């Protein structure tokens, strides 16, 4: 028979404060100082469960088009 292995250390609870890699940078989906809702905040999907399923396609197509426009500008940065 093999000998039992020695006990291994167990990680403790997370430490308070900023997480590694957070860098304190603002999140891209955070609201601006103007109080406007940022694009892509999910607002267009808020009442999706109350709309007829037939209308869901149009909502998703519009969001898809918006994302294509936004992502198309990445190379210009």
mmCIF file of C-alpha atoms in Angstrom:
data_model
loop_
_atom_site.group_PDB
_atom_site.id
_atom_site.type_symbol
_atom_site.label_atom_id
_atom_site.label_comp_id
_atom_site.label_asym_id
_atom_site.label_seq_id
_atom_site.Cartn_x
_atom_site.Cartn_y
_atom_site.Cartn_z
ATOM 1 C CA UNK A 1 0.000 0.000 0.000
ATOM 2 C CA UNK A 2 1.060 3.571 -0.563
ATOM 3 C CA UNK A 3 1.697 6.052 2.153
ATOM 4 C CA UNK A 4 -0.912 8.817 2.599
ATOM 5 C CA UNK A 5 0.221 12.144 1.219
ATOM 6 C CA UNK A 6 0.851 15.060 3.502
ATOM 7 C CA UNK A 7 -1.854 17.691 3.988
ATOM 8 C CA UNK A 8 -1.901 20.506 1.459
ATOM 9 C CA UNK A 9 -2.611 24.139 2.318
ATOM 10 C CA UNK A 10 -6.146 25.344 1.703
ATOM 11 C CA UNK A 11 -6.728 28.853 0.271
ATOM 12 C CA UNK A 12 -8.342 31.315 2.624
ATOM 13 C CA UNK A 13 -11.194 33.738 1.958
ATOM 14 C CA UNK A 14 -10.678 36.502 -0.605
ATOM 15 C CA UNK A 15 -9.014 39.641 0.621
ATOM 16 C CA UNK A 16 -10.917 42.941 0.593
ATOM 17 C CA UNK A 17 -9.915 45.578 -1.908
ATOM 18 C CA UNK A 18 -9.438 45.686 -5.673
ATOM 19 C CA UNK A 19 -8.950 42.389 -7.424
ATOM 20 C CA UNK A 20 -5.719 41.639 -9.258
ATOM 21 C CA UNK A 21 -5.900 42.867 -12.840
ATOM 22 C CA UNK A 22 -8.747 45.243 -12.014
ATOM 23 C CA UNK A 23 -6.447 48.238 -12.194
ATOM 24 C CA UNK A 24 -9.194 50.517 -10.972
ATOM 25 C CA UNK A 25 -10.134 51.329 -14.565
ATOM 26 C CA UNK A 26 -13.783 52.144 -15.155
ATOM 27 C CA UNK A 27 -15.840 49.397 -16.680
ATOM 28 C CA UNK A 28 -16.739 49.976 -20.336
ATOM 29 C CA UNK A 29 -20.423 49.421 -19.578
ATOM 30 C CA UNK A 30 -20.483 51.953 -16.752
ATOM 31 C CA UNK A 31 -22.761 54.974 -17.173
ATOM 32 C CA UNK A 32 -21.081 58.197 -18.217
ATOM 33 C CA UNK A 33 -21.088 61.412 -16.195
ATOM 34 C CA UNK A 34 -24.029 62.640 -18.259
ATOM 35 C CA UNK A 35 -26.280 60.024 -16.676
ATOM 36 C CA UNK A 36 -27.086 58.471 -20.045
ATOM 37 C CA UNK A 37 -27.617 54.747 -20.284
ATOM 38 C CA UNK A 38 -24.669 53.168 -22.105
ATOM 39 C CA UNK A 39 -25.276 51.295 -25.340
ATOM 40 C CA UNK A 40 -25.500 47.571 -24.818
ATOM 41 C CA UNK A 41 -26.866 47.873 -21.309
ATOM 42 C CA UNK A 42 -29.525 45.256 -22.031
ATOM 43 C CA UNK A 43 -32.284 47.850 -21.952
ATOM 44 C CA UNK A 44 -33.650 46.654 -25.306
ATOM 45 C CA UNK A 45 -34.171 43.194 -23.780
ATOM 46 C CA UNK A 46 -35.884 44.385 -20.587
ATOM 47 C CA UNK A 47 -39.431 43.718 -21.789
ATOM 48 C CA UNK A 48 -38.612 40.934 -24.224
ATOM 49 C CA UNK A 49 -40.501 38.392 -22.123
ATOM 50 C CA UNK A 50 -43.651 40.479 -22.525
ATOM 51 C CA UNK A 51 -43.436 40.777 -26.322
ATOM 52 C CA UNK A 52 -44.714 38.156 -28.759
ATOM 53 C CA UNK A 53 -42.104 35.624 -29.838
ATOM 54 C CA UNK A 54 -42.569 36.672 -33.456
ATOM 55 C CA UNK A 55 -41.178 40.123 -32.555
ATOM 56 C CA UNK A 56 -38.063 38.700 -30.845
ATOM 57 C CA UNK A 57 -36.317 38.205 -34.186
ATOM 58 C CA UNK A 58 -36.495 41.918 -35.002
ATOM 59 C CA UNK A 59 -35.102 42.850 -31.574
ATOM 60 C CA UNK A 60 -32.178 40.451 -31.906
ATOM 61 C CA UNK A 61 -31.472 41.502 -35.486
ATOM 62 C CA UNK A 62 -31.332 45.141 -34.434
ATOM 63 C CA UNK A 63 -28.931 44.310 -31.601
ATOM 64 C CA UNK A 64 -26.820 42.223 -33.980
ATOM 65 C CA UNK A 65 -26.599 45.156 -36.396
ATOM 66 C CA UNK A 66 -25.648 47.498 -33.554
ATOM 67 C CA UNK A 67 -22.902 45.150 -32.404
ATOM 68 C CA UNK A 68 -21.554 44.819 -35.943
ATOM 69 C CA UNK A 69 -21.374 48.619 -36.246
ATOM 70 C CA UNK A 70 -19.633 48.950 -32.864
ATOM 71 C CA UNK A 71 -17.179 46.128 -33.501
ATOM 72 C CA UNK A 72 -16.441 47.462 -36.963
ATOM 73 C CA UNK A 73 -14.902 50.555 -35.383
ATOM 74 C CA UNK A 74 -12.383 48.614 -33.266
ATOM 75 C CA UNK A 75 -9.717 48.653 -35.961
ATOM 76 C CA UNK A 76 -9.994 52.445 -36.154
ATOM 77 C CA UNK A 77 -8.750 52.891 -32.568
#
